[in-house]
Amino acid sequence: MLRYNFIYELRILLRSRWIQLLSLLLLLLFGFSAFNGKEKVEKRKVDIAAAKQEVLDTDQSMLKLLDSVERGMAVSASPWTIPTSPMAVANYYPRVVAMDPQPMAFVSTGQADIFTHYVKPTATGDDYALNFTEMTSPVQLLFGSFDLAFVIVYLLPLLIIAFSYNVLSSEKESGSLRLLASQPISIRKWVFQKLILRFFWLSVLVVTTLVLVILIVGIQPLEWSKVFGLLGLALSYMLFWFSLAFLVNLYVGSSAKNAVSLLGLWVVFVLLVPSVLNQLAGTLYPMPSRTLMINEMRKRKVEATKRQDEILDNFLRDHPEYAINDSTQTRSFYHNYMASQKVVKEELAPIVNAYETQLKKQQSWSRQLQWTSPAIVVQESLNNLSGTSTADYENYRRQVIAFSESWREHFMSFLYNNTLFKSEDHTNLPQFQYHALGQSGVPKAILILLAMALVLLGLGFAVQGATRQKGILAD
């Protein structure tokens, strides 16, 4: 019977031109979204490359200026920008601290349209403990980015609904259901076989189109393990929606009711549940006022400025390696400022930690309940696969803060020992190397989606066969 179902279903799909239409539609959707995602990634790469080239150019100017000063030549530069001063180098010649896009970054924009991809920390600037966003169009944030993740999470379920909402109801409405019921197969198995065959054909189209698009886009380097992870997520997500269609086809009734029910479930799983979870996380773990935190920071900095001399004495007492017993040694503005900044940072640590702790509680609570919506599971997994998740940017932020501290500390010894910066010191400047998390969590997400699909299929087969079959025929 399965063989006849297979041939019959294939003829219906070919006759209705569903396969041709779906092939063209999937190629257009996947192709445009992949191209759009690739363009965003290329723009990020160009911006980072331009920033790095700017650093190379300024370094060349700095070395020429240093060479002229060391030769005793006159230079036409402001005294506070001459690179023999270590603080001039620390503030006017910073390094680029960049988060290089991962090979699969074109799949999902994730948090990339909110957070910056590169910064240039200076010795007297912000250490990026809180300020880590970039200016973004609110319209773009409202509608999101049209990438592969958007197509898979939001649009692919709608195609599945259009492909499977009337598998049983169309037969009943055409009057052929009673004839089919006379065959030696239950209605449940017949519907299950039809949906499995449609799942098979759609899976072939999706896998073929995705692989073709990825090859055309040309990922360098191509990581096939992540490509297989992407395909596994897409297929398991499709299986969930086909399982949901199987349950609705058995329980609901007419084609109109099936379509409305499936669209309602799409709204619940894709739109409503993520929104509710986000609101509940904010209610259960409210964030401290960012404005009050910034005001408190400014207040502490003003107070520290008033007692800079006392702070400097205490700092030198705690760091005897900087307190050289030299009567000719002078202390400038930067000596006081750098010491006070260190004290301010230590005093503000509990406030910043409270903010970050509350944020981690929100994220942890949301992750624990992500299984309530397959859309959340797939979106988070695609973000992790692309290296654009919240965890990836938190990892980058920690690396930025660590590098900012090492950059500042590198020039502290020059400053407090009153040592001039020389040409040979340029090669010893701290350099940044981004280290990606490298954990996608895709296998766990696939298992969650498969478990959801199996539960739905189990509910469908839990219907008492004979009683349900008579009820369907009587409708």
Short mmCIF file of C-alpha atoms in Angstrom, two decimals:
data_model
loop_
_atom_site.label_atom_id
_atom_site.label_comp_id
_atom_site.label_asym_id
_atom_site.label_seq_id
_atom_site.Cartn_x
_atom_site.Cartn_y
_atom_site.Cartn_z
CA MET A 1 0.00 0.00 0.00
CA LEU A 2 2.92 2.32 0.71
CA ARG A 3 4.17 1.86 -2.84
CA TYR A 4 0.81 2.85 -4.31
CA ASN A 5 0.60 5.82 -1.95
CA PHE A 6 4.07 6.90 -3.07
CA ILE A 7 3.22 6.75 -6.78
CA TYR A 8 -0.21 8.36 -6.26
CA GLU A 9 1.22 11.22 -4.17
CA LEU A 10 4.01 11.86 -6.67
CA ARG A 11 1.54 12.08 -9.53
CA ILE A 12 -0.63 14.53 -7.56
CA LEU A 13 2.34 16.75 -6.77
CA LEU A 14 3.60 16.74 -10.34
CA ARG A 15 0.13 17.36 -11.76
CA SER A 16 -0.49 20.27 -9.38
CA ARG A 17 3.02 21.62 -10.07
CA TRP A 18 3.71 21.78 -6.33
CA ILE A 19 7.25 20.43 -6.71
CA GLN A 20 8.14 22.91 -9.45
CA LEU A 21 6.64 25.81 -7.51
CA LEU A 22 8.34 24.80 -4.26
CA SER A 23 11.70 24.33 -5.99
CA LEU A 24 11.55 27.80 -7.49
CA LEU A 25 10.26 29.37 -4.26
CA LEU A 26 12.89 27.70 -2.08
CA LEU A 27 15.66 28.63 -4.50
CA LEU A 28 14.56 32.27 -4.47
CA LEU A 29 14.10 32.45 -0.68
CA PHE A 30 17.29 30.61 0.25
CA GLY A 31 19.30 32.29 -2.49
CA PHE A 32 18.27 35.85 -1.64
CA SER A 33 18.57 35.34 2.13
CA ALA A 34 22.02 33.75 1.80
CA PHE A 35 23.15 36.56 -0.53
CA ASN A 36 21.79 39.16 1.89
CA GLY A 37 23.55 37.52 4.82
CA LYS A 38 26.78 37.26 2.85
CA GLU A 39 26.61 40.96 1.99
CA LYS A 40 26.30 41.87 5.68
CA VAL A 41 29.28 39.69 6.53
CA GLU A 42 31.36 41.19 3.72
CA LYS A 43 30.53 44.68 4.94
CA ARG A 44 31.71 43.75 8.42
CA LYS A 45 34.94 42.34 6.99
CA VAL A 46 35.52 45.48 4.94
CA ASP A 47 34.95 47.69 8.00
CA ILE A 48 37.37 45.65 10.11
CA ALA A 49 39.98 45.59 7.32
CA ALA A 50 39.67 49.38 6.91
CA ALA A 51 40.15 49.87 10.66
CA LYS A 52 43.23 47.65 10.66
CA GLN A 53 44.66 49.46 7.65
CA GLU A 54 44.13 52.75 9.44
CA VAL A 55 46.14 51.42 12.39
CA LEU A 56 48.96 50.37 10.03
CA ASP A 57 49.00 53.83 8.46
CA THR A 58 49.04 55.62 11.81
CA ASP A 59 51.77 53.28 13.05
CA GLN A 60 53.92 54.22 10.07
CA SER A 61 53.38 57.89 10.87
CA MET A 62 54.19 57.22 14.52
CA LEU A 63 57.45 55.44 13.67
CA LYS A 64 58.51 58.25 11.36
CA LEU A 65 57.72 60.80 14.05
CA LEU A 66 59.63 58.78 16.64
CA ASP A 67 62.62 58.50 14.31
CA SER A 68 62.65 62.26 13.79
CA VAL A 69 62.44 62.96 17.54
CA GLU A 70 65.17 60.43 18.35
CA ARG A 71 67.41 62.07 15.75
CA GLY A 72 66.86 65.43 17.45
CA MET A 73 64.94 66.90 14.54
CA ALA A 74 62.11 69.41 14.95
CA VAL A 75 58.62 68.03 14.38
CA SER A 76 55.37 69.82 13.60
CA ALA A 77 53.08 68.03 16.06
CA SER A 78 51.28 68.96 19.23
CA PRO A 79 53.42 68.18 22.30
CA TRP A 80 50.78 65.92 23.85
CA THR A 81 50.61 63.75 20.69
CA ILE A 82 54.33 63.11 20.28
CA PRO A 83 54.73 59.31 20.65
CA THR A 84 57.75 59.53 22.94
CA SER A 85 55.10 59.98 25.63
CA PRO A 86 53.70 56.53 26.51
CA MET A 87 50.23 57.95 27.17
CA ALA A 88 50.22 59.57 23.72
CA VAL A 89 50.79 56.12 22.21
CA ALA A 90 48.20 54.54 24.50
CA ASN A 91 45.51 57.08 23.53
CA TYR A 92 46.28 58.14 19.95
CA TYR A 93 47.64 54.88 18.50
CA PRO A 94 45.28 52.13 19.76
CA ARG A 95 45.01 48.59 18.37
CA VAL A 96 41.93 47.17 16.60
CA VAL A 97 40.15 44.64 18.79
CA ALA A 98 37.95 42.87 16.24
CA MET A 99 35.49 40.00 16.32
CA ASP A 100 36.17 38.32 12.99
CA PRO A 101 33.02 36.81 11.40
CA GLN A 102 32.84 33.04 11.48
CA PRO A 103 32.50 31.00 8.23
CA MET A 104 28.75 30.41 8.81
CA ALA A 105 27.99 33.99 9.89
CA PHE A 106 25.86 34.56 6.77
CA VAL A 107 23.28 32.05 8.05
CA SER A 108 22.02 34.14 10.95
CA THR A 109 22.56 37.82 11.74
CA GLY A 110 21.71 37.14 15.39
CA GLN A 111 23.06 39.90 17.64
CA ALA A 112 25.34 41.29 14.90
CA ASP A 113 22.93 44.13 14.12
CA ILE A 114 23.05 45.31 17.75
CA PHE A 115 26.64 44.90 18.93
CA THR A 116 29.76 46.30 17.33
CA HIS A 117 32.33 44.03 15.67
CA TYR A 118 35.44 46.04 16.50
CA VAL A 119 36.61 48.64 18.98
CA LYS A 120 39.81 50.58 19.66
CA PRO A 121 40.46 50.63 23.41
CA THR A 122 42.56 53.45 24.78
CA ALA A 123 44.29 53.82 28.13
CA THR A 124 41.95 56.56 29.38
CA GLY A 125 38.79 55.45 27.61
CA ASP A 126 35.88 53.20 28.54
CA ASP A 127 36.75 49.59 29.31
CA TYR A 128 33.48 48.48 27.66
CA ALA A 129 32.06 46.89 30.79
CA LEU A 130 28.62 48.28 29.85
CA ASN A 131 28.91 50.37 26.69
CA PHE A 132 29.14 47.82 23.90
CA THR A 133 26.45 48.65 21.34
CA GLU A 134 26.49 50.51 18.06
CA MET A 135 24.03 52.85 16.41
CA THR A 136 21.40 50.81 14.59
CA SER A 137 18.28 51.77 12.67
CA PRO A 138 15.20 51.04 14.83
CA VAL A 139 13.30 50.07 11.68
CA GLN A 140 15.86 47.35 10.95
CA LEU A 141 15.64 46.09 14.53
CA LEU A 142 11.84 46.00 14.27
CA PHE A 143 11.69 43.91 11.12
CA GLY A 144 14.92 41.98 11.63
CA SER A 145 17.24 40.74 8.90
CA PHE A 146 16.21 38.62 5.94
CA ASP A 147 18.73 35.84 6.38
CA LEU A 148 18.63 32.05 6.16
CA ALA A 149 17.61 31.80 9.81
CA PHE A 150 14.57 34.01 9.11
CA VAL A 151 13.53 31.85 6.15
CA ILE A 152 13.96 28.59 8.09
CA VAL A 153 12.35 29.72 11.35
CA TYR A 154 9.52 31.90 10.03
CA LEU A 155 8.77 31.10 6.38
CA LEU A 156 9.51 27.37 6.03
CA PRO A 157 6.71 26.39 8.49
CA LEU A 158 4.24 28.43 6.40
CA LEU A 159 5.26 26.47 3.29
CA ILE A 160 4.78 23.23 5.20
CA ILE A 161 1.33 24.35 6.36
CA ALA A 162 0.34 25.18 2.76
CA PHE A 163 1.74 21.80 1.70
CA SER A 164 -0.02 19.64 4.28
CA TYR A 165 -3.10 21.31 5.84
CA ASN A 166 -5.68 19.45 3.68
CA VAL A 167 -4.18 15.99 3.29
CA LEU A 168 -7.22 14.30 4.81
CA SER A 169 -9.90 16.97 4.51
CA SER A 170 -9.48 17.31 0.72
CA GLU A 171 -10.26 13.61 0.29
CA LYS A 172 -13.35 13.93 2.48
CA GLU A 173 -14.54 17.07 0.69
CA SER A 174 -14.07 15.44 -2.73
CA GLY A 175 -16.06 12.37 -1.63
CA SER A 176 -13.24 9.83 -2.08
CA LEU A 177 -12.61 9.23 1.62
CA ARG A 178 -15.23 6.44 1.91
CA LEU A 179 -13.59 4.61 -0.97
CA LEU A 180 -10.20 4.96 0.67
CA ALA A 181 -11.62 3.75 3.98
CA SER A 182 -12.59 0.49 2.34
CA GLN A 183 -8.94 -0.30 1.66
CA PRO A 184 -7.01 -2.54 4.09
CA ILE A 185 -5.28 0.37 5.84
CA SER A 186 -6.34 2.62 8.70
CA ILE A 187 -6.98 6.32 8.13
CA ARG A 188 -4.17 7.18 10.53
CA LYS A 189 -1.56 5.16 8.65
CA TRP A 190 -2.80 6.50 5.33
CA VAL A 191 -2.47 10.13 6.50
CA PHE A 192 0.89 9.34 8.09
CA GLN A 193 2.20 7.84 4.86
CA LYS A 194 1.03 10.79 2.79
CA LEU A 195 2.69 13.28 5.14
CA ILE A 196 5.90 11.25 5.33
CA LEU A 197 6.07 11.21 1.54
CA ARG A 198 5.52 14.98 1.41
CA PHE A 199 8.16 15.41 4.10
CA PHE A 200 10.54 13.32 1.99
CA TRP A 201 10.00 15.37 -1.16
CA LEU A 202 10.25 18.69 0.65
CA SER A 203 13.38 17.50 2.47
CA VAL A 204 15.03 16.63 -0.85
CA LEU A 205 14.19 20.08 -2.17
CA VAL A 206 15.38 21.89 0.97
CA VAL A 207 18.66 19.94 1.26
CA THR A 208 19.43 20.28 -2.46
CA THR A 209 18.64 23.99 -2.48
CA LEU A 210 20.58 24.74 0.71
CA VAL A 211 23.69 22.86 -0.45
CA LEU A 212 23.49 24.55 -3.85
CA VAL A 213 23.16 27.99 -2.27
CA ILE A 214 26.04 27.35 0.15
CA LEU A 215 28.29 26.23 -2.70
CA ILE A 216 27.34 29.31 -4.74
CA VAL A 217 27.91 31.63 -1.80
CA GLY A 218 31.31 30.03 -1.37
CA ILE A 219 32.13 29.73 2.33
CA GLN A 220 35.84 29.98 3.01
CA PRO A 221 36.89 27.87 4.76
CA LEU A 222 33.97 25.50 4.22
CA GLU A 223 33.17 23.63 7.45
CA TRP A 224 31.06 20.67 6.41
CA SER A 225 30.35 19.68 10.00
CA LYS A 226 28.50 22.99 10.47
CA VAL A 227 26.78 22.60 7.10
CA PHE A 228 25.49 19.20 8.21
CA GLY A 229 24.40 20.79 11.48
CA LEU A 230 22.42 23.39 9.53
CA LEU A 231 20.77 20.68 7.43
CA GLY A 232 19.98 18.61 10.52
CA LEU A 233 18.33 21.59 12.21
CA ALA A 234 16.24 22.38 9.12
CA LEU A 235 15.09 18.77 8.69
CA SER A 236 14.24 18.21 12.35
CA TYR A 237 12.35 21.53 12.43
CA MET A 238 10.42 20.47 9.31
CA LEU A 239 9.61 17.13 10.93
CA PHE A 240 8.09 18.94 13.91
CA TRP A 241 5.72 20.93 11.69
CA PHE A 242 4.75 17.87 9.63
CA SER A 243 4.02 16.03 12.89
CA LEU A 244 1.86 18.96 13.99
CA ALA A 245 0.05 18.84 10.63
CA PHE A 246 -0.51 15.10 11.14
CA LEU A 247 -2.16 15.75 14.49
CA VAL A 248 -4.32 18.60 13.17
CA ASN A 249 -5.43 16.61 10.11
CA LEU A 250 -6.69 13.83 12.38
CA TYR A 251 -8.36 15.92 15.06
CA VAL A 252 -9.76 19.04 13.42
CA GLY A 253 -11.81 18.44 10.27
CA SER A 254 -12.39 20.71 7.28
CA SER A 255 -9.63 22.31 5.22
CA ALA A 256 -10.53 25.80 6.44
CA LYS A 257 -10.41 24.74 10.09
CA ASN A 258 -7.11 22.92 9.53
CA ALA A 259 -5.54 25.99 7.92
CA VAL A 260 -6.74 28.31 10.68
CA SER A 261 -5.58 25.89 13.39
CA LEU A 262 -2.10 25.46 11.90
CA LEU A 263 -1.69 29.20 11.34
CA GLY A 264 -2.80 29.81 14.92
CA LEU A 265 -0.20 27.32 16.17
CA TRP A 266 2.42 29.04 14.00
CA VAL A 267 1.58 32.34 15.69
CA VAL A 268 1.80 30.69 19.13
CA PHE A 269 5.11 28.87 18.63
CA VAL A 270 6.91 31.41 16.44
CA LEU A 271 5.64 34.76 17.76
CA LEU A 272 3.72 34.47 21.02
CA VAL A 273 5.81 32.08 23.13
CA PRO A 274 9.17 33.86 22.49
CA SER A 275 7.56 37.20 23.31
CA VAL A 276 5.95 35.90 26.50
CA LEU A 277 9.20 34.27 27.68
CA ASN A 278 11.08 37.51 27.08
CA GLN A 279 8.51 39.51 29.05
CA LEU A 280 8.47 37.00 31.91
CA ALA A 281 12.27 37.01 32.12
CA GLY A 282 12.22 40.79 32.45
CA THR A 283 9.50 40.61 35.11
CA LEU A 284 11.09 37.86 37.21
CA TYR A 285 14.62 39.27 36.96
CA PRO A 286 14.28 43.05 36.41
CA MET A 287 17.42 44.81 35.29
CA PRO A 288 18.85 47.68 37.37
CA SER A 289 18.38 51.11 35.86
CA ARG A 290 21.15 51.71 33.35
CA THR A 291 20.72 55.48 33.73
CA LEU A 292 21.19 55.29 37.50
CA MET A 293 24.27 53.13 37.02
CA ILE A 294 25.85 55.63 34.63
CA ASN A 295 25.03 58.50 36.99
CA GLU A 296 26.63 56.58 39.83
CA MET A 297 29.74 56.01 37.73
CA ARG A 298 30.02 59.71 36.95
CA LYS A 299 29.54 60.56 40.61
CA ARG A 300 32.32 58.19 41.67
CA LYS A 301 34.66 59.63 39.02
CA VAL A 302 34.04 63.18 40.22
CA GLU A 303 34.71 62.16 43.81
CA ALA A 304 37.88 60.37 42.77
CA THR A 305 39.10 63.46 40.87
CA LYS A 306 38.86 65.53 44.07
CA ARG A 307 41.15 63.19 45.98
CA GLN A 308 43.62 62.21 43.25
CA ASP A 309 46.70 63.02 45.33
CA GLU A 310 45.57 60.72 48.14
CA ILE A 311 44.69 57.98 45.66
CA LEU A 312 48.08 58.28 43.98
CA ASP A 313 49.92 57.94 47.32
CA ASN A 314 47.91 54.84 48.19
CA PHE A 315 48.46 53.42 44.70
CA LEU A 316 52.24 53.86 44.92
CA ARG A 317 52.18 52.32 48.39
CA ASP A 318 50.43 49.24 46.96
CA HIS A 319 52.75 49.15 43.92
CA PRO A 320 56.27 49.75 45.22
CA GLU A 321 57.74 48.81 41.83
CA TYR A 322 56.42 52.18 40.57
CA ALA A 323 57.49 54.22 43.62
CA ILE A 324 61.10 54.90 42.66
CA ASN A 325 63.06 56.87 45.23
CA ASP A 326 64.14 59.61 42.84
CA SER A 327 63.85 63.27 43.81
CA THR A 328 63.94 64.32 40.14
CA GLN A 329 60.96 62.17 39.27
CA THR A 330 57.90 64.21 38.31
CA ARG A 331 54.21 63.30 38.53
CA SER A 332 51.90 64.59 35.81
CA PHE A 333 48.15 64.62 35.26
CA TYR A 334 48.21 61.08 33.91
CA HIS A 335 49.88 59.71 37.05
CA ASN A 336 46.95 60.92 39.13
CA TYR A 337 44.34 60.06 36.53
CA MET A 338 45.41 56.46 35.92
CA ALA A 339 45.59 55.72 39.64
CA SER A 340 42.16 57.23 40.27
CA GLN A 341 40.67 55.31 37.33
CA LYS A 342 41.87 52.08 38.84
CA VAL A 343 40.24 52.95 42.17
CA VAL A 344 36.98 53.97 40.47
CA LYS A 345 36.88 50.68 38.59
CA GLU A 346 37.31 48.71 41.80
CA GLU A 347 34.57 50.72 43.55
CA LEU A 348 32.17 50.23 40.63
CA ALA A 349 32.82 46.49 40.32
CA PRO A 350 29.90 45.50 42.64
CA ILE A 351 27.46 47.69 40.63
CA VAL A 352 28.58 46.27 37.29
CA ASN A 353 28.55 42.72 38.67
CA ALA A 354 24.97 43.16 39.90
CA TYR A 355 23.92 44.27 36.40
CA GLU A 356 25.67 41.35 34.73
CA THR A 357 24.39 38.83 37.28
CA GLN A 358 20.80 39.87 36.68
CA LEU A 359 21.30 39.66 32.92
CA LYS A 360 22.75 36.14 33.26
CA LYS A 361 19.72 35.09 35.32
CA GLN A 362 17.40 36.32 32.57
CA GLN A 363 19.33 34.45 29.90
CA SER A 364 19.59 31.28 31.99
CA TRP A 365 15.85 31.28 32.70
CA SER A 366 15.06 31.75 29.00
CA ARG A 367 17.41 28.93 27.99
CA GLN A 368 15.77 26.53 30.44
CA LEU A 369 12.35 27.15 28.86
CA GLN A 370 13.40 27.35 25.22
CA TRP A 371 11.98 23.86 24.62
CA THR A 372 8.47 25.36 24.87
CA SER A 373 8.94 26.76 21.35
CA PRO A 374 10.78 24.97 18.53
CA ALA A 375 11.32 28.37 16.89
CA ILE A 376 13.45 29.48 19.87
CA VAL A 377 15.43 26.24 19.79
CA VAL A 378 16.23 26.60 16.09
CA GLN A 379 16.95 30.35 16.22
CA GLU A 380 19.34 30.01 19.17
CA SER A 381 21.09 27.05 17.53
CA LEU A 382 21.50 28.90 14.23
CA ASN A 383 22.89 31.92 16.11
CA ASN A 384 25.39 29.66 17.89
CA LEU A 385 26.26 27.94 14.61
CA SER A 386 26.90 31.34 12.99
CA GLY A 387 28.87 32.76 15.92
CA THR A 388 26.38 35.62 16.37
CA SER A 389 24.60 34.53 19.55
CA THR A 390 24.42 36.45 22.82
CA ALA A 391 26.99 34.06 24.28
CA ASP A 392 29.40 34.79 21.41
CA TYR A 393 29.18 38.53 21.92
CA GLU A 394 29.51 38.15 25.68
CA ASN A 395 32.64 36.09 25.04
CA TYR A 396 33.95 38.85 22.75
CA ARG A 397 33.12 41.54 25.32
CA ARG A 398 35.10 39.69 27.99
CA GLN A 399 38.07 39.48 25.64
CA VAL A 400 37.78 43.22 24.88
CA ILE A 401 37.78 44.06 28.60
CA ALA A 402 40.78 41.78 29.18
CA PHE A 403 42.71 43.37 26.30
CA SER A 404 41.79 46.88 27.47
CA GLU A 405 43.25 46.05 30.85
CA SER A 406 46.43 44.57 29.35
CA TRP A 407 46.80 47.62 27.05
CA ARG A 408 46.45 49.95 30.03
CA GLU A 409 48.84 47.93 32.20
CA HIS A 410 51.43 47.82 29.43
CA PHE A 411 51.83 51.60 29.53
CA MET A 412 51.59 51.92 33.31
CA SER A 413 55.23 50.85 33.75
CA PHE A 414 56.33 53.44 31.18
CA LEU A 415 54.25 56.13 32.88
CA TYR A 416 55.18 55.57 36.54
CA ASN A 417 58.85 54.94 35.78
CA ASN A 418 58.96 58.09 33.62
CA THR A 419 60.30 56.06 30.72
CA LEU A 420 60.07 57.39 27.17
CA PHE A 421 58.52 55.28 24.44
CA LYS A 422 61.06 54.35 21.76
CA SER A 423 60.91 52.89 18.25
CA GLU A 424 62.02 49.44 19.40
CA ASP A 425 59.12 49.35 21.89
CA HIS A 426 56.63 49.29 19.00
CA THR A 427 57.18 45.58 18.34
CA ASN A 428 56.29 44.76 21.95
CA LEU A 429 52.86 46.41 21.88
CA PRO A 430 50.03 44.05 22.97
CA GLN A 431 48.19 42.41 20.06
CA PHE A 432 44.65 41.04 20.08
CA GLN A 433 43.59 37.63 18.76
CA TYR A 434 39.89 36.73 18.88
CA HIS A 435 39.06 33.25 20.14
CA ALA A 436 35.60 31.98 19.16
CA LEU A 437 33.55 29.81 21.48
CA GLY A 438 33.33 26.93 19.01
CA GLN A 439 30.29 25.35 20.72
CA SER A 440 27.13 25.21 18.59
CA GLY A 441 24.83 23.01 20.69
CA VAL A 442 23.25 21.73 17.45
CA PRO A 443 23.05 18.01 18.44
CA LYS A 444 21.10 18.90 21.60
CA ALA A 445 18.72 21.12 19.61
CA ILE A 446 18.11 18.36 17.05
CA LEU A 447 17.31 15.88 19.84
CA ILE A 448 14.84 18.35 21.38
CA LEU A 449 13.09 18.86 18.04
CA LEU A 450 12.96 15.11 17.35
CA ALA A 451 11.51 14.52 20.81
CA MET A 452 8.80 17.13 20.15
CA ALA A 453 7.97 15.51 16.81
CA LEU A 454 7.76 12.05 18.36
CA VAL A 455 5.42 13.31 21.08
CA LEU A 456 3.10 14.80 18.44
CA LEU A 457 3.18 11.62 16.38
CA GLY A 458 2.48 9.59 19.51
CA LEU A 459 -0.55 11.75 20.26
CA GLY A 460 -1.79 11.19 16.71
CA PHE A 461 -1.44 7.43 16.92
CA ALA A 462 -2.99 7.42 20.40
CA VAL A 463 -6.38 8.06 18.77
CA GLN A 464 -8.43 4.90 18.85
CA GLY A 465 -8.31 3.70 15.26
CA ALA A 466 -11.74 2.27 14.63
CA THR A 467 -13.70 4.84 16.64
CA ARG A 468 -11.84 7.73 15.07
CA GLN A 469 -12.19 6.31 11.57
CA LYS A 470 -15.98 6.03 11.95
CA GLY A 471 -16.08 9.58 13.30
CA ILE A 472 -14.16 10.90 10.30
CA LEU A 473 -16.45 9.16 7.86
CA ALA A 474 -19.52 10.45 9.66
CA ASP A 475 -18.37 14.10 9.48
#
